[in-house]
Short mmCIF file of C-alpha atoms in Angstrom, two decimals:
data_model
loop_
_atom_site.label_atom_id
_atom_site.label_comp_id
_atom_site.label_asym_id
_atom_site.label_seq_id
_atom_site.Cartn_x
_atom_site.Cartn_y
_atom_site.Cartn_z
CA MET A 1 33.41 13.04 37.55
CA GLU A 2 35.95 12.38 34.68
CA LEU A 3 37.22 9.18 33.84
CA PHE A 4 40.61 9.12 32.05
CA GLY A 5 40.85 12.68 31.50
CA ILE A 6 37.29 13.05 29.85
CA ALA A 7 33.55 12.81 31.68
CA LEU A 8 31.95 9.67 32.21
CA MET A 9 28.76 10.84 29.46
CA THR A 10 31.94 11.43 27.06
CA LEU A 11 33.15 8.29 27.88
CA ALA A 12 29.84 5.84 27.59
CA LEU A 13 29.11 7.79 24.05
CA PHE A 14 32.66 6.69 22.93
CA VAL A 15 31.94 3.14 24.47
CA SER A 16 28.40 2.54 22.92
CA PHE A 17 29.13 4.80 19.14
CA GLY A 18 32.07 2.36 18.47
CA PHE A 19 30.06 -1.26 19.90
CA MET A 20 27.56 0.62 17.23
CA VAL A 21 29.66 1.05 14.33
CA GLY A 22 31.78 -2.64 15.40
CA VAL A 23 28.71 -4.22 14.21
CA LEU A 24 28.96 -2.68 10.74
CA PHE A 25 33.00 -3.08 10.58
CA GLY A 26 32.57 -6.63 11.30
CA PHE A 27 29.32 -7.22 9.01
CA PHE A 28 30.07 -5.57 5.92
CA GLY A 29 33.98 -4.28 6.41
CA MET A 30 33.53 -0.86 6.45
CA GLY A 31 32.28 1.88 8.47
CA GLY A 32 34.50 3.67 10.46
CA SER A 33 36.31 6.92 8.51
CA PHE A 34 31.87 6.97 7.62
CA LEU A 35 31.15 7.46 11.73
CA VAL A 36 34.09 8.18 13.40
CA THR A 37 35.85 10.86 11.73
CA PRO A 38 32.94 13.01 10.69
CA ALA A 39 31.18 12.34 14.86
CA LEU A 40 34.44 13.56 16.11
CA LEU A 41 34.09 16.68 14.33
CA VAL A 42 30.95 17.37 15.38
CA MET A 43 31.98 17.90 18.51
CA GLY A 44 34.62 19.97 17.72
CA TYR A 45 38.31 17.94 17.44
CA PRO A 46 40.28 19.16 15.40
CA ALA A 47 40.78 18.27 12.29
CA ARG A 48 44.41 15.93 12.30
CA VAL A 49 42.83 14.67 15.60
CA ALA A 50 38.98 13.11 13.94
CA VAL A 51 41.11 12.45 10.98
CA GLY A 52 44.34 10.84 13.44
CA SER A 53 42.10 8.92 15.61
CA GLY A 54 39.78 8.14 13.71
CA MET A 55 42.51 6.22 11.26
CA ALA A 56 44.05 4.07 14.66
CA PHE A 57 40.38 3.03 15.17
CA VAL A 58 39.49 1.84 12.00
CA PHE A 59 43.20 -0.48 12.93
CA GLY A 60 42.33 -1.93 15.52
CA THR A 61 39.11 -2.13 14.54
CA ALA A 62 39.64 -3.67 11.75
CA THR A 63 42.59 -6.09 12.73
CA ILE A 64 39.33 -7.53 15.60
CA ALA A 65 37.45 -8.16 12.87
CA THR A 66 39.45 -9.86 10.61
CA LEU A 67 40.60 -12.33 13.26
CA LYS A 68 37.94 -13.11 13.32
CA HIS A 69 36.81 -13.39 9.99
CA ARG A 70 40.38 -15.80 9.36
CA ASP A 71 38.19 -17.23 12.23
CA LEU A 72 35.21 -18.53 10.74
CA GLY A 73 37.75 -19.29 6.96
CA GLN A 74 36.54 -15.98 5.15
CA VAL A 75 39.90 -14.30 4.71
CA ASP A 76 41.82 -15.14 1.30
CA TYR A 77 44.93 -13.43 1.59
CA LYS A 78 46.34 -14.13 -1.96
CA LEU A 79 43.17 -11.90 -3.39
CA GLY A 80 44.09 -9.68 0.04
CA GLY A 81 47.86 -8.57 -1.40
CA LEU A 82 46.95 -9.00 -4.89
CA MET A 83 44.09 -6.15 -3.91
CA ILE A 84 46.41 -4.55 -1.77
CA VAL A 85 48.79 -3.69 -4.20
CA GLY A 86 46.47 -2.00 -7.14
CA THR A 87 44.57 0.11 -4.78
CA THR A 88 48.27 1.53 -3.15
CA SER A 89 48.68 2.53 -6.85
CA GLY A 90 44.89 3.36 -7.66
CA ILE A 91 44.77 5.83 -4.36
CA GLU A 92 48.00 7.22 -5.56
CA VAL A 93 46.43 8.18 -8.40
CA GLY A 94 43.68 9.01 -6.97
CA SER A 95 45.19 12.43 -4.14
CA ARG A 96 46.54 14.18 -8.20
CA VAL A 97 43.67 13.80 -9.97
CA VAL A 98 42.28 15.94 -6.19
CA TYR A 99 45.83 17.61 -6.54
CA TYR A 100 44.67 19.26 -10.04
CA LEU A 101 41.20 19.42 -9.01
CA GLU A 102 42.27 21.46 -6.31
CA GLU A 103 44.44 23.63 -8.95
CA LEU A 104 41.43 24.40 -10.54
CA GLY A 105 39.00 25.40 -7.44
CA LEU A 106 36.58 22.43 -8.59
CA ALA A 107 38.20 19.61 -6.26
CA SER A 108 35.62 20.54 -2.93
CA SER A 109 32.08 20.44 -5.80
CA ALA A 110 33.59 17.47 -7.66
CA ILE A 111 34.26 15.18 -4.69
CA GLY A 112 30.87 16.21 -3.23
CA VAL A 113 28.61 15.54 -6.07
CA THR A 114 30.74 12.44 -6.83
CA TYR A 115 30.85 10.67 -3.28
CA VAL A 116 26.30 11.44 -3.69
CA VAL A 117 26.24 9.91 -6.89
CA LEU A 118 28.63 7.09 -5.86
CA LEU A 119 27.14 6.38 -2.13
CA GLY A 120 23.55 6.57 -3.80
CA SER A 121 24.08 4.05 -7.81
CA VAL A 122 26.36 1.41 -5.78
CA GLY A 123 23.48 1.19 -2.52
CA LEU A 124 20.62 0.82 -4.88
CA PHE A 125 21.92 -1.55 -7.19
CA VAL A 126 22.72 -3.45 -4.38
CA THR A 127 19.79 -3.68 -2.55
CA ARG A 128 17.42 -4.25 -5.95
CA ASN A 129 19.93 -7.40 -7.26
CA ALA A 130 19.39 -8.57 -3.62
CA LEU A 131 16.15 -8.21 -3.84
CA VAL A 132 15.29 -9.38 -6.97
CA ASN A 133 17.19 -12.57 -6.25
CA ASP A 134 15.48 -12.50 -3.21
CA GLY A 135 13.58 -16.51 -2.30
CA GLY A 136 16.00 -17.88 -5.05
CA ASP A 137 17.83 -20.19 -2.38
CA ASP A 138 16.01 -21.48 0.75
CA SER A 139 19.56 -22.76 1.84
CA GLY A 140 18.63 -20.20 4.90
CA GLY A 141 22.30 -19.30 5.63
CA SER A 142 25.37 -17.50 3.80
CA HIS A 143 28.09 -18.99 5.93
CA HIS A 144 31.02 -20.25 3.22
CA GLU A 145 34.89 -21.38 4.34
CA SER A 146 37.88 -19.87 2.20
CA ASP A 147 38.60 -22.62 0.38
CA GLU A 148 34.95 -24.16 0.02
CA GLU A 149 33.37 -25.23 -3.71
CA PHE A 150 31.66 -21.86 -4.65
CA ASP A 151 27.66 -22.42 -5.87
CA PRO A 152 27.87 -21.44 -9.46
CA ASP A 153 24.81 -20.06 -9.91
CA ALA A 154 24.98 -17.86 -7.04
CA ILE A 155 28.24 -16.54 -8.92
CA PRO A 156 26.09 -12.64 -10.28
CA PRO A 157 25.87 -12.55 -13.90
CA LEU A 158 28.50 -9.61 -14.01
CA ALA A 159 30.57 -11.32 -12.07
CA LYS A 160 30.52 -14.35 -15.12
CA ARG A 161 30.37 -12.56 -18.37
CA ILE A 162 33.48 -11.22 -16.79
CA GLN A 163 34.77 -14.31 -15.76
CA SER A 164 34.37 -15.17 -19.52
CA TYR A 165 37.53 -13.77 -20.37
CA ARG A 166 40.21 -15.88 -19.32
CA ILE A 167 42.75 -13.77 -19.76
CA PRO A 168 46.47 -14.85 -18.39
CA PRO A 169 47.57 -15.59 -15.78
CA MET A 170 44.67 -17.65 -14.35
CA MET A 171 44.56 -17.83 -10.59
CA THR A 172 41.92 -18.76 -8.30
CA VAL A 173 40.07 -17.56 -5.84
CA GLY A 174 38.12 -17.77 -2.39
CA GLY A 175 34.93 -19.84 -3.19
CA GLY A 176 37.05 -21.97 -5.78
CA ILE A 177 36.36 -18.92 -8.46
CA ARG A 178 39.20 -19.23 -11.14
CA VAL A 179 40.33 -15.37 -12.00
CA SER A 180 42.25 -13.24 -13.89
CA LEU A 181 45.17 -11.78 -12.89
CA TRP A 182 44.92 -8.42 -14.23
CA LEU A 183 41.29 -8.84 -14.02
CA ILE A 184 41.58 -8.89 -9.76
CA LEU A 185 44.61 -5.69 -10.10
CA ALA A 186 42.25 -3.58 -12.21
CA VAL A 187 39.47 -4.06 -10.20
CA ALA A 188 41.67 -2.97 -6.97
CA PHE A 189 43.05 0.31 -9.08
CA ALA A 190 40.15 1.38 -9.95
CA THR A 191 39.26 1.32 -6.11
CA GLY A 192 41.61 2.81 -4.61
CA LEU A 193 41.54 5.46 -7.54
CA LEU A 194 37.77 6.24 -6.61
CA SER A 195 39.28 5.62 -2.34
CA GLY A 196 42.36 7.96 -3.28
CA PHE A 197 39.70 10.71 -4.84
CA LEU A 198 37.37 10.69 -2.27
CA GLY A 199 39.22 10.26 0.66
CA VAL A 200 37.52 7.39 2.17
CA GLY A 201 38.72 3.70 2.88
CA GLY A 202 36.34 2.58 0.56
CA GLY A 203 34.41 0.02 1.92
CA PHE A 204 32.12 0.33 0.46
CA VAL A 205 32.98 0.02 -3.19
CA LYS A 206 35.83 -3.05 -2.25
CA MET A 207 33.12 -5.28 -0.98
CA PRO A 208 30.17 -4.70 -3.67
CA ALA A 209 33.85 -4.92 -6.12
CA MET A 210 34.76 -8.48 -5.55
CA VAL A 211 31.36 -9.23 -5.18
CA TYR A 212 30.08 -8.27 -8.54
CA LEU A 213 32.67 -8.41 -10.46
CA ILE A 214 34.89 -10.59 -9.10
CA GLY A 215 32.68 -13.62 -7.85
CA VAL A 216 32.96 -14.00 -5.08
CA PRO A 217 31.03 -14.70 -1.52
CA VAL A 218 30.09 -12.16 0.63
CA PRO A 219 31.88 -13.22 3.20
CA VAL A 220 35.21 -13.85 1.87
CA ALA A 221 34.97 -10.50 0.17
CA VAL A 222 34.32 -8.96 3.91
CA GLY A 223 36.73 -10.74 5.31
CA THR A 224 39.52 -10.33 2.95
CA ASP A 225 38.32 -6.19 2.53
CA LEU A 226 38.60 -5.87 6.05
CA PHE A 227 42.52 -7.30 5.84
CA GLU A 228 42.74 -4.86 3.49
CA ILE A 229 42.33 -1.81 6.08
CA VAL A 230 44.59 -3.49 8.31
CA PHE A 231 47.96 -3.07 6.31
CA SER A 232 45.71 0.67 5.40
CA GLY A 233 44.76 2.08 8.08
CA GLY A 234 47.77 0.45 9.95
CA PHE A 235 50.00 2.77 8.22
CA GLY A 236 47.56 5.82 8.58
CA ALA A 237 47.44 5.87 12.67
CA PHE A 238 51.11 5.69 11.81
CA THR A 239 51.74 8.81 9.44
CA TYR A 240 49.69 11.08 11.52
CA GLY A 241 50.24 8.89 15.50
CA LEU A 242 54.20 11.13 14.16
CA ASN A 243 52.94 13.95 14.10
CA GLY A 244 50.31 14.30 17.44
CA GLY A 245 47.17 13.26 15.51
CA VAL A 246 46.70 10.01 17.05
CA ASP A 247 44.60 10.61 20.82
CA LEU A 248 44.75 7.69 23.06
CA SER A 249 41.80 8.78 24.96
CA ILE A 250 39.71 8.70 22.18
CA VAL A 251 40.43 5.77 20.59
CA ALA A 252 40.89 3.46 23.89
CA PRO A 253 37.00 3.91 24.47
CA LEU A 254 35.76 3.24 21.14
CA LEU A 255 38.15 0.23 20.74
CA ALA A 256 36.52 -1.13 24.21
CA GLY A 257 33.02 -0.50 22.34
CA SER A 258 34.11 -1.83 19.25
CA ALA A 259 36.46 -4.92 20.47
CA LEU A 260 32.72 -6.70 21.03
CA GLY A 261 30.71 -5.11 18.67
CA ALA A 262 33.73 -6.30 15.57
CA ARG A 263 33.19 -10.17 16.75
CA ILE A 264 29.48 -10.04 16.43
CA GLY A 265 29.85 -8.33 12.94
CA SER A 266 31.82 -10.36 11.80
CA ALA A 267 29.93 -13.76 13.64
CA ALA A 268 27.32 -13.04 11.67
CA THR A 269 28.46 -12.37 8.35
CA GLY A 270 28.14 -16.74 8.95
CA ILE A 271 24.46 -16.99 9.70
CA VAL A 272 22.74 -13.81 8.11
CA ASP A 273 21.67 -14.84 4.80
CA GLU A 274 23.33 -13.31 2.08
CA ASP A 275 20.75 -11.06 0.61
CA ASP A 276 19.90 -10.23 3.87
CA ILE A 277 23.69 -8.78 4.01
CA LYS A 278 23.26 -7.60 0.44
CA ILE A 279 20.14 -5.48 1.75
CA TYR A 280 21.31 -4.10 4.34
CA PHE A 281 24.73 -3.46 3.17
CA GLY A 282 22.51 -1.55 0.43
CA LEU A 283 20.20 0.44 2.81
CA MET A 284 23.21 1.90 4.64
CA LEU A 285 25.23 3.32 1.19
CA VAL A 286 21.17 5.71 0.53
CA GLY A 287 21.55 6.78 3.58
CA GLY A 288 24.76 7.31 3.55
CA SER A 289 24.06 8.73 0.22
CA ILE A 290 21.44 11.72 1.50
CA ALA A 291 22.79 12.62 4.68
CA VAL A 292 25.96 13.55 1.90
CA ALA A 293 24.08 15.32 0.04
CA PHE A 294 22.47 17.31 3.11
CA ARG A 295 25.66 17.94 3.92
CA GLN A 296 26.61 19.76 0.59
CA ALA A 297 23.34 21.48 0.33
CA GLY A 298 24.32 23.02 3.66
CA ASP A 299 27.88 24.24 2.41
CA TYR A 300 27.03 25.40 -0.47
CA LEU A 301 23.81 27.51 1.23
CA GLY A 302 25.85 29.09 4.41
CA MET A 303 23.17 26.77 6.12
CA ASP A 304 24.35 24.67 9.19
CA VAL A 305 21.29 22.63 10.41
CA LEU A 306 21.65 21.47 7.50
CA ASN A 307 25.19 19.91 8.28
CA THR A 308 24.81 19.08 11.06
CA LEU A 309 20.71 16.98 10.17
CA SER A 310 23.75 15.42 7.75
CA PHE A 311 25.44 14.10 10.19
CA ALA A 312 21.55 13.00 12.93
CA LEU A 313 21.06 10.78 9.58
CA ILE A 314 24.23 9.55 8.74
CA LEU A 315 23.88 7.88 12.41
CA LEU A 316 20.26 7.38 12.68
CA SER A 317 21.21 5.15 9.36
CA ALA A 318 23.70 3.45 11.77
CA PHE A 319 22.16 2.78 14.62
CA MET A 320 18.86 1.60 12.29
CA VAL A 321 20.91 -0.94 10.63
CA SER A 322 23.86 -2.22 12.97
CA GLY A 323 20.41 -2.93 15.48
CA ALA A 324 19.27 -4.69 12.35
CA VAL A 325 22.28 -6.79 11.69
CA ILE A 326 22.12 -7.90 15.17
CA TYR A 327 18.02 -8.77 14.85
CA SER A 328 18.07 -11.03 12.23
CA THR A 329 20.89 -12.98 13.88
CA ILE A 330 19.18 -13.37 16.53
CA THR A 331 15.94 -14.86 14.80
CA THR A 332 18.20 -17.50 12.60
CA MET A 333 20.33 -18.35 15.10
CA ARG A 334 16.03 -19.01 17.15
CA LYS A 335 15.05 -20.27 13.78
CA ARG A 336 17.76 -22.80 13.64
CA SER A 337 18.08 -24.18 16.90
CA ASN A 338 14.02 -24.64 16.61
CA ALA A 339 14.67 -26.81 13.26
CA ALA A 340 17.20 -28.27 15.18
CA ALA A 341 14.87 -29.52 18.26
CA THR A 342 12.18 -30.27 15.54
CA SER A 343 14.25 -32.65 13.97
CA ALA A 344 15.51 -34.00 17.19
CA GLU A 345 11.84 -35.45 18.26
#
């Protein structure tokens, strides 16, 4: 039986997959291009359709998640606008580096090795930092309004050191953080450079960069990152759509699932402890690093089984992390409910 030209089983798979990716997208500000495009390629869709439909899905999901983060006061539009400017410039330079490496015949191996090293190192750094800090703050929550003053003790040491260099003009970003305009543009340019070089949205670099280099609270970093992705995803979807690269029969069921998942993931950033967010984020990146390493080995050795194993690892890590996010959200809400009931007695 088919609906809109798609088998019901495939339709259910797309909706479920969209829900899972939506949770990750709303919670971390990343995950769309990381998961959707490879999945469509494995299912046999042409590369142009896989990338274009993936971009359209990213645009729709990022819009839904950004609106939820906006309701929670977790989007810094000023910071997001500056990040867009710097990121765009960086992407242009990164793409030129790729073209140069292609002429030398080194692009594929260089991108693959950079991807593995970057994902693994950022994932391990974020996870280790969160584990070291875990237990230092028993506040039990992570909700931050974008204009609310942020506890200076919660700013990562690296961000404090960078902020000590006061190069005018200075500006105030989410959480009341005072930081140099040039620092923001430099961070944006660097993350854009990596995005252009690796051919991904770069959320796995932007979110920790805003937290550890600028000192923005985690929920605001996620919401602002999603705000940026709305523009980059929208532009990408428009470009591919003009050339017939967007298949609405794929995008629609994916968005049907992500519409709920993105709102759940976005709301969870205001409930789950910040260190827990960092731990889940770090584990997601480490799993992705291992998966990409398998794929690179499969391409080098000509073993398709390693490529299949790579995709299975990405899906497994995504399912486990999205499940952990939902579980932590439910348990935290129960603890708060029980604490409120106890105090009322």
